[in-house]
CSV table of C-alpha atoms in Angstrom, one decimal:
chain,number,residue,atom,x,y,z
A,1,UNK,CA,-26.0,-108.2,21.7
A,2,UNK,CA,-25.0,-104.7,20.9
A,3,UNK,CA,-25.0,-101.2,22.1
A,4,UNK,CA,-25.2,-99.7,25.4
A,5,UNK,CA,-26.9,-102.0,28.3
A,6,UNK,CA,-30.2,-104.1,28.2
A,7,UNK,CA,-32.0,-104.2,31.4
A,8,UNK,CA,-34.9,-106.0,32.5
A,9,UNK,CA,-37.0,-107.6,35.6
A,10,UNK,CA,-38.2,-107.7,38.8
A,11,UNK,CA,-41.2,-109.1,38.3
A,12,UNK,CA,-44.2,-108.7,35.7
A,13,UNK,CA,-46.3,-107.7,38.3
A,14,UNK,CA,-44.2,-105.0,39.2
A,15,UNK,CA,-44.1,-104.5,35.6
A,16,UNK,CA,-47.3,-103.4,36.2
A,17,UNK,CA,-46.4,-100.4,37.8
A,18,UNK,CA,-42.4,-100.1,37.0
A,19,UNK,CA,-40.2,-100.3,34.3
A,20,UNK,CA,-38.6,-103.0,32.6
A,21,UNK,CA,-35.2,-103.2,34.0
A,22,UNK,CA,-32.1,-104.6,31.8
A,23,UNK,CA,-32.3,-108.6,31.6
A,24,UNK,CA,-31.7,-108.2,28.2
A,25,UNK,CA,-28.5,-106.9,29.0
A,26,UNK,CA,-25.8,-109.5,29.6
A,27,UNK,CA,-23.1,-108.7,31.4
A,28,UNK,CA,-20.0,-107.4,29.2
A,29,UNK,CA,-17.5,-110.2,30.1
A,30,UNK,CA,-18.2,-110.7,26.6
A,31,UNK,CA,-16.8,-107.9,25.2
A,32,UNK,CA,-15.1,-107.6,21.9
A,33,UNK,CA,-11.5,-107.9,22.1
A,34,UNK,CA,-8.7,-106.6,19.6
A,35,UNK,CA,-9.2,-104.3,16.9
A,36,UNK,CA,-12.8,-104.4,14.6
A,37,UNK,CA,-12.0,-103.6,10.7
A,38,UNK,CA,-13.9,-100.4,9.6
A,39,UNK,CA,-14.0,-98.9,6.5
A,40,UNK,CA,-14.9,-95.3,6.2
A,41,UNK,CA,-14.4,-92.3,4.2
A,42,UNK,CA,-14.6,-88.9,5.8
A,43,UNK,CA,-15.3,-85.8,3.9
A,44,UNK,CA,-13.4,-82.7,5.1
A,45,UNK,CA,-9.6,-84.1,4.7
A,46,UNK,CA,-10.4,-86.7,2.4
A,47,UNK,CA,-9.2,-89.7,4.5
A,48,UNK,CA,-10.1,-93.3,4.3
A,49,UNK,CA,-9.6,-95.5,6.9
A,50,UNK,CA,-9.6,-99.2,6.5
A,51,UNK,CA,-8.5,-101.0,9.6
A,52,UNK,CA,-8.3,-99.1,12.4
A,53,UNK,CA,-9.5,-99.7,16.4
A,54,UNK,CA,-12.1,-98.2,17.7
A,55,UNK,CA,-10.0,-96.1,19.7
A,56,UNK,CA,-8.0,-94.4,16.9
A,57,UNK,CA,-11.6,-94.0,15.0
A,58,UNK,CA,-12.8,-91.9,18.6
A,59,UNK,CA,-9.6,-90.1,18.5
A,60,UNK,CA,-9.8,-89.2,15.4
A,61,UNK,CA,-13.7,-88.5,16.1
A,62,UNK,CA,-13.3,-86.0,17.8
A,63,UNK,CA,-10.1,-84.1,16.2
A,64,UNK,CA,-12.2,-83.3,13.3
A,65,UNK,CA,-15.8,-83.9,15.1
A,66,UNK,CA,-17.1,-81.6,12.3
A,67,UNK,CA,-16.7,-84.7,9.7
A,68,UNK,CA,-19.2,-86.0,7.7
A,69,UNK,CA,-19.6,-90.2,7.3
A,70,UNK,CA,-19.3,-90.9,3.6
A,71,UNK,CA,-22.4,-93.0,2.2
A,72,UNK,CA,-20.1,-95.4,1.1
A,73,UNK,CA,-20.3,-96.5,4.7
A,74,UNK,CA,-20.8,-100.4,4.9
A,75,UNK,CA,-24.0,-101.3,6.9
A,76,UNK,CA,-22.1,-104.6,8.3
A,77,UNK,CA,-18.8,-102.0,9.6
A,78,UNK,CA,-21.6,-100.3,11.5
A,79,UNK,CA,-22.8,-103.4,12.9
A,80,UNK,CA,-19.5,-103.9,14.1
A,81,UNK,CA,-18.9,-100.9,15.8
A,82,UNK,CA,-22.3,-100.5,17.4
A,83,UNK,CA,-22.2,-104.5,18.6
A,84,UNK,CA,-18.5,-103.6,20.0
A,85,UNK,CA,-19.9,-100.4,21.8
A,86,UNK,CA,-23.0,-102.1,23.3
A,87,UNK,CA,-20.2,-105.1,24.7
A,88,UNK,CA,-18.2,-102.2,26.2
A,89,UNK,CA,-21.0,-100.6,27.8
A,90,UNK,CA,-20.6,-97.2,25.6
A,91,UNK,CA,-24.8,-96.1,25.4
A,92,UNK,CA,-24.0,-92.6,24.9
A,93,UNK,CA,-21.4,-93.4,22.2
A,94,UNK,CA,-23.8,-96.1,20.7
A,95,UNK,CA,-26.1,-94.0,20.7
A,96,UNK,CA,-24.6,-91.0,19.1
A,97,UNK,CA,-23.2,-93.8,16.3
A,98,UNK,CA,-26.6,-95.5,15.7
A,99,UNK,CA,-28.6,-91.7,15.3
A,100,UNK,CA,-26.6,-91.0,12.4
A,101,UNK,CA,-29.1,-93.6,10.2
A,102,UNK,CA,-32.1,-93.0,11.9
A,103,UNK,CA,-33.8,-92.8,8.6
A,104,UNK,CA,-32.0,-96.2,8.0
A,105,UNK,CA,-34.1,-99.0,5.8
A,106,UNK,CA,-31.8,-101.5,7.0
A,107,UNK,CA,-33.8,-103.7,10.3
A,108,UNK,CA,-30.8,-104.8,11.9
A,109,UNK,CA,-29.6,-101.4,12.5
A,110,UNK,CA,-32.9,-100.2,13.7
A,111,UNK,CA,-33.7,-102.6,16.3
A,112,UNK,CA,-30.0,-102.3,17.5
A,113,UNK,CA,-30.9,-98.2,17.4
A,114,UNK,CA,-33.9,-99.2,19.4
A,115,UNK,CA,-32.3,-101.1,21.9
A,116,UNK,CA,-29.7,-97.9,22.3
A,117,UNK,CA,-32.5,-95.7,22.7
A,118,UNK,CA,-33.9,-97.8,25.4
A,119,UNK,CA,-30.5,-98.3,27.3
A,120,UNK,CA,-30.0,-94.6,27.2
A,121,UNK,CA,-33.3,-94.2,28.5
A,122,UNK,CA,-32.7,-96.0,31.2
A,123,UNK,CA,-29.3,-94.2,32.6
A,124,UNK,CA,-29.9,-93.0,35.8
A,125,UNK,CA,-28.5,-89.4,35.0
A,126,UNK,CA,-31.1,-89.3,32.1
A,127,UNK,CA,-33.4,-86.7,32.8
A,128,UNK,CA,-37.3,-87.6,32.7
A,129,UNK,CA,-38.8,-85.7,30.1
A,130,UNK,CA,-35.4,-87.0,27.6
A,131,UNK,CA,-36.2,-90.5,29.1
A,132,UNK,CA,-39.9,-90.4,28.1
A,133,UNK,CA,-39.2,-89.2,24.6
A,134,UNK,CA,-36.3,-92.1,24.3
A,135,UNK,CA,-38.8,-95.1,25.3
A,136,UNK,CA,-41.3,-93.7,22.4
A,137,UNK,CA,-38.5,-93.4,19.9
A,138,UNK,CA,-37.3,-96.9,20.9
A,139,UNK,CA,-40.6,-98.3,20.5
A,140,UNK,CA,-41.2,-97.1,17.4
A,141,UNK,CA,-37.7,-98.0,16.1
A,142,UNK,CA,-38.2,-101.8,16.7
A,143,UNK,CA,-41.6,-100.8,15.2
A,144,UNK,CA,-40.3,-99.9,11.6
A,145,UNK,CA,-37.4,-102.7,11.8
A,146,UNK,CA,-40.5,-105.5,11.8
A,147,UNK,CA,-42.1,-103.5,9.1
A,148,UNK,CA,-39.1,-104.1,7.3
A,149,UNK,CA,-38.4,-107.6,8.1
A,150,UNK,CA,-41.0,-109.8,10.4
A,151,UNK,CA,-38.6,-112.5,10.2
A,152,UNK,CA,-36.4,-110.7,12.5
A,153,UNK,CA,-36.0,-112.2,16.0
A,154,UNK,CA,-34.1,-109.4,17.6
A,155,UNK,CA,-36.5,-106.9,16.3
A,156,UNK,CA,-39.3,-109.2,17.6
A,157,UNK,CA,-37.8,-109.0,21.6
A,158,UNK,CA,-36.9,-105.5,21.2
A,159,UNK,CA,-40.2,-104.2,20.0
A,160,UNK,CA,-41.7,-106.8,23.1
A,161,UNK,CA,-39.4,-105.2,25.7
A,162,UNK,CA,-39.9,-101.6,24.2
A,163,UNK,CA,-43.6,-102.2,24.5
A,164,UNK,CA,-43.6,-102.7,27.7
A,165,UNK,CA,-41.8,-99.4,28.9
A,166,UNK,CA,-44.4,-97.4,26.5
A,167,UNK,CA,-47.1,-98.9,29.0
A,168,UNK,CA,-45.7,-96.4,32.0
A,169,UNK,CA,-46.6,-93.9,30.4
A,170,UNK,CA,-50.0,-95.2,29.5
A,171,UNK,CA,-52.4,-96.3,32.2
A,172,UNK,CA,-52.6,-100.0,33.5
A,173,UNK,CA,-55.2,-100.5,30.6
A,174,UNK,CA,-53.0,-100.3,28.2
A,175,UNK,CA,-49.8,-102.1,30.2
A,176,UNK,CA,-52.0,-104.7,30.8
A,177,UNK,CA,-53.5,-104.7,27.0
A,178,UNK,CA,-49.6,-104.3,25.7
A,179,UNK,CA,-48.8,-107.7,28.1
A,180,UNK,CA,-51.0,-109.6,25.1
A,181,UNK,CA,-48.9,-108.1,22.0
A,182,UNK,CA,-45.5,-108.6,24.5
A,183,UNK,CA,-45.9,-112.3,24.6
A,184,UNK,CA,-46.3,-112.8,21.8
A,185,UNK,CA,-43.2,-111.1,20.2
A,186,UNK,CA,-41.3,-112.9,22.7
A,187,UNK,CA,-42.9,-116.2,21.5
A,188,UNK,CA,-42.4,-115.3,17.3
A,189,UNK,CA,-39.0,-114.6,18.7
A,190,UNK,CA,-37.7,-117.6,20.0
A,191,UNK,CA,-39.7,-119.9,17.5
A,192,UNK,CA,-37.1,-117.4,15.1
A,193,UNK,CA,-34.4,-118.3,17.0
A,194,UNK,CA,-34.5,-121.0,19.8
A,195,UNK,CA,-31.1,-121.2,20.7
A,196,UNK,CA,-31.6,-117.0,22.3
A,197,UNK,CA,-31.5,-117.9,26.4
A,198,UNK,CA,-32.0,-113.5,27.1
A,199,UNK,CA,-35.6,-114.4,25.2
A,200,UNK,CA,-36.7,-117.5,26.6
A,201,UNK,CA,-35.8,-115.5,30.1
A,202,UNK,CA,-37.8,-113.0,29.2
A,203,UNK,CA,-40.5,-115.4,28.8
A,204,UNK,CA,-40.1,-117.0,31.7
A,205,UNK,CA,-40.4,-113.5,33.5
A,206,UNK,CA,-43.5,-113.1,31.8
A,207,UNK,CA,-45.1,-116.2,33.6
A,208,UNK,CA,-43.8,-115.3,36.6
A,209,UNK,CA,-45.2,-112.4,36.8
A,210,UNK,CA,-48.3,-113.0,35.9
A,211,UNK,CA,-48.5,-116.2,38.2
A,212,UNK,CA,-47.2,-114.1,41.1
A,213,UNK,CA,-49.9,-111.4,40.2
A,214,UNK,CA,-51.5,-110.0,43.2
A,215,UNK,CA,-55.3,-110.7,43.6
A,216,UNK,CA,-56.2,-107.0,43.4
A,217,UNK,CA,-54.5,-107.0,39.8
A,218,UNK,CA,-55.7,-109.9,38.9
A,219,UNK,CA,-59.8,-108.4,39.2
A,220,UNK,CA,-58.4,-105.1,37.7
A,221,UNK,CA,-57.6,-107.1,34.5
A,222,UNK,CA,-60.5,-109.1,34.8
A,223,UNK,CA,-62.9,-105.9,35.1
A,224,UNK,CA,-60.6,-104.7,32.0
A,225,UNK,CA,-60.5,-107.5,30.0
A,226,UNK,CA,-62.9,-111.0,29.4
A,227,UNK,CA,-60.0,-113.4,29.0
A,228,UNK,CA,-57.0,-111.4,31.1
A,229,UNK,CA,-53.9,-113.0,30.5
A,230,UNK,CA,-52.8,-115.3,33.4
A,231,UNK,CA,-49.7,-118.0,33.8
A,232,UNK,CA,-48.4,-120.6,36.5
A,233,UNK,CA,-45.1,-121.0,38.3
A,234,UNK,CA,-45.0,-124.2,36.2
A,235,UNK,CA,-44.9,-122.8,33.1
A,236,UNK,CA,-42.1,-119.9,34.5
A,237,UNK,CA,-39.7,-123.1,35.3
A,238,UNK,CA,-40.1,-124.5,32.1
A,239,UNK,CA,-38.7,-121.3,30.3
A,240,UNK,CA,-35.8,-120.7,33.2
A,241,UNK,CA,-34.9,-123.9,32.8
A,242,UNK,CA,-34.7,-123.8,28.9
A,243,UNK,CA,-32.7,-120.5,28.9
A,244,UNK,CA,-30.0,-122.5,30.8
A,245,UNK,CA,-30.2,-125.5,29.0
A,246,UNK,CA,-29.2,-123.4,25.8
A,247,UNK,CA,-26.2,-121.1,27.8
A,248,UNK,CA,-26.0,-122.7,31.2
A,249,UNK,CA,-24.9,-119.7,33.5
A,250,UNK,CA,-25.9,-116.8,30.9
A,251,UNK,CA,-27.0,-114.9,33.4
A,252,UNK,CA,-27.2,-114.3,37.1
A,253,UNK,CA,-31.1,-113.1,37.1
A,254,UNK,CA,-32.3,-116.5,35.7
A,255,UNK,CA,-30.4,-118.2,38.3
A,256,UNK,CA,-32.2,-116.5,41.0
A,257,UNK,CA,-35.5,-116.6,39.2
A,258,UNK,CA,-34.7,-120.3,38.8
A,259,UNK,CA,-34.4,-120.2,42.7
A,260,UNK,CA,-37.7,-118.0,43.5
A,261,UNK,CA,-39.9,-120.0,41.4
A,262,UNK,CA,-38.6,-123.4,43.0
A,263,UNK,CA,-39.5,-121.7,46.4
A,264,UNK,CA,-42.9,-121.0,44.9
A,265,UNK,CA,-43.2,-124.4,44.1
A,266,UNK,CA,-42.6,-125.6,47.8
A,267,UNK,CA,-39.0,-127.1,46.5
A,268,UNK,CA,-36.7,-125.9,49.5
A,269,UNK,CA,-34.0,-128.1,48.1
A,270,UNK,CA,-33.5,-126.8,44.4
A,271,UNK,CA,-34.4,-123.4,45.6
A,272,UNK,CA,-31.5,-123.2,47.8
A,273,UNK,CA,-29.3,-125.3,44.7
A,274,UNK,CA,-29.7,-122.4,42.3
A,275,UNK,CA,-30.3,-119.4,45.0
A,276,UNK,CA,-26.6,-120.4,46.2
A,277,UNK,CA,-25.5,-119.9,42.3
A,278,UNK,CA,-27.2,-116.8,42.2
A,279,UNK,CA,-25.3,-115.8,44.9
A,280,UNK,CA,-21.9,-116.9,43.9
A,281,UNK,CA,-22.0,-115.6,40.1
A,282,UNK,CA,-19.4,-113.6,39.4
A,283,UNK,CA,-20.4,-109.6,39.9
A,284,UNK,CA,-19.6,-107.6,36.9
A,285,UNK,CA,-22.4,-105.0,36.4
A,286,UNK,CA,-24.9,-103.5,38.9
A,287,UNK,CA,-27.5,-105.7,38.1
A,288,UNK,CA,-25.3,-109.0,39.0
A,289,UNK,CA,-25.0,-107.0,42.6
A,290,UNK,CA,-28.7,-106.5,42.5
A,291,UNK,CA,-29.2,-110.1,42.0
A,292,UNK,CA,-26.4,-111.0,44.5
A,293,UNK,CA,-28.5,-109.5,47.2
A,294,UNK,CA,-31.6,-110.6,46.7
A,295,UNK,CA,-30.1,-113.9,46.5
A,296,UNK,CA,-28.2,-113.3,49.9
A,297,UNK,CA,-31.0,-112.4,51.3
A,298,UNK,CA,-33.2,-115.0,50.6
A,299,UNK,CA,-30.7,-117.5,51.9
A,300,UNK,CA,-31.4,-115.8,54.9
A,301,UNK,CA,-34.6,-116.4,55.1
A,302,UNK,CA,-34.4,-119.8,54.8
A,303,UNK,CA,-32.0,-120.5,57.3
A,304,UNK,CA,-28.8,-120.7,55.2
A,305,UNK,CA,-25.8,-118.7,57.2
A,306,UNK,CA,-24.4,-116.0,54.5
């Protein structure tokens, strides 16, 4: 992944009412090291760089922030820079990168713009009324990027996850008509690629969520819909526990969602297994501390000492 910071989860029945947080942002540990190649011509003084790391580039940025990318641009340099930014956390920088071809006919850019848009978004110094108009302009990024190429499983999560921010703004109606159209991007998805373990989460979530759907939700969707889409806790293990068969340890919210749904399932002793891996997972964003937490304090609750 690339670009600024993916968020997702709670649960989908909070989805209901909340945003999608960033599960689809893994933690940076696996940033880009080292230098990335670039080649670039800048109009103004005329200078081509070939090689250079992405700190001389910014430095050089901003003494002549008045410069104008060449055309001759490769497509795959940007790729590199933007999937080196999104490693390093940089959204704003992303960002700012990536909205220089927003007119782009090229779908791996666009969903990766999307997914910038949509980590920008969701900064918390972001101000509401810039946030709104981000989550539409993400949506309709991954939009265009399937137009482009349906065979494109990124594009295919990122319109999913995008989707489902566009239904705040919308009325439960629509969130709950969206869910549909959600699930099944996230399916196409993974059939595109099965080895992605953020998209088989995000599955998983889905169930969840719906299995863990309140009954007052649940006659709401009824009344809304004839078939309203419903899951199991069953079904929620099956994709947890595919996401870590293909990375084991990708990511500390499917090893506490591993842990909740065992609980569901009246399994006290896997539930504590994977709770106490939530819990000890190394802490390198706010969302691992989120998840460290929750973790913590569901130990707690079933009697471990923490």
């Amino acid at each position: 992944m690339a670009a600024g910071a993916r968020s997702f989860v709670r649960s989908w029945a909070q989805r209901l009412h909340t945003p999608l947080t960033r599960s689809t942002n893994r933690s940076y540990s696996r940033a880009a090291q080292g230098e990335i190649p670039v080649k670039m011509t800048m109009l103004g003084k005329g200078l081509v760089v070939s090689s250079l790391s992405f700190l001389a580039i910014e430095s050089y940025r901003w003494k002549y922030k008045h410069a104008v990318v060449h055309a001759s641009i490769k497509v795959e340099d940007i790729k590199e820079q933007a999937d080196y930014l999104y490693n390093c956390g940089e959204t704003e920088k992303l960002h700012e990168l990536l909205s220089q071809f927003k007119n782009s006919e090229d779908p791996e850019l666009l969903w990766r713009f999307a997914r910038a848009s949509r980590d920008l978004a969701h900064l918390s110094k972001t101000a509401p009324d810039v946030k709104k108009r981000l989550v539409y302009e993400s949506r309709d990024l991954a939009k265009k990027a399937l137009e482009l190429n349906e065979s494109c499983s990124p594009a295919h999560k990122w319109y999913g996850i995008c989707l489902s921010d566009v239904g705040d703004y919308e009325g439960i109606k629509v969130k709950i008509g969206n869910s549909y159209i959600i699930r099944d991007h996230f399916q196409r998805a993974i059939e595109l690629n099965p080895k992605d373990a953020t998209t088989i989460h995000l599955m998983g979530l889905w169930c969840y969520g719906f299995a863990e759907l309140p009954w007052y939700q649940t006659k709401i969707a009824a009344a809304l819909f004839a078939s309203p889409p419903s899951s199991t806790f069953e079904e929620a293990l099956v994709y947890f526990e595919k996401a870590e068969e293909v990375d084991p340890n990708f990511y500390s919210k499917n090893l506490l969602y591993l842990g909740k749904t065992f609980l569901q399932l009246k399994n006290k002793e896997l539930a504590l297994h994977w709770l106490r891996k939530a819990r000890d997972y190394l802490v390198r964003t706010e969302e691992d501390k989120e998840v460290h937490r929750d973790a913590t304090d569901l130990l707690k609750t079933l009697g471990e000492k923490v």
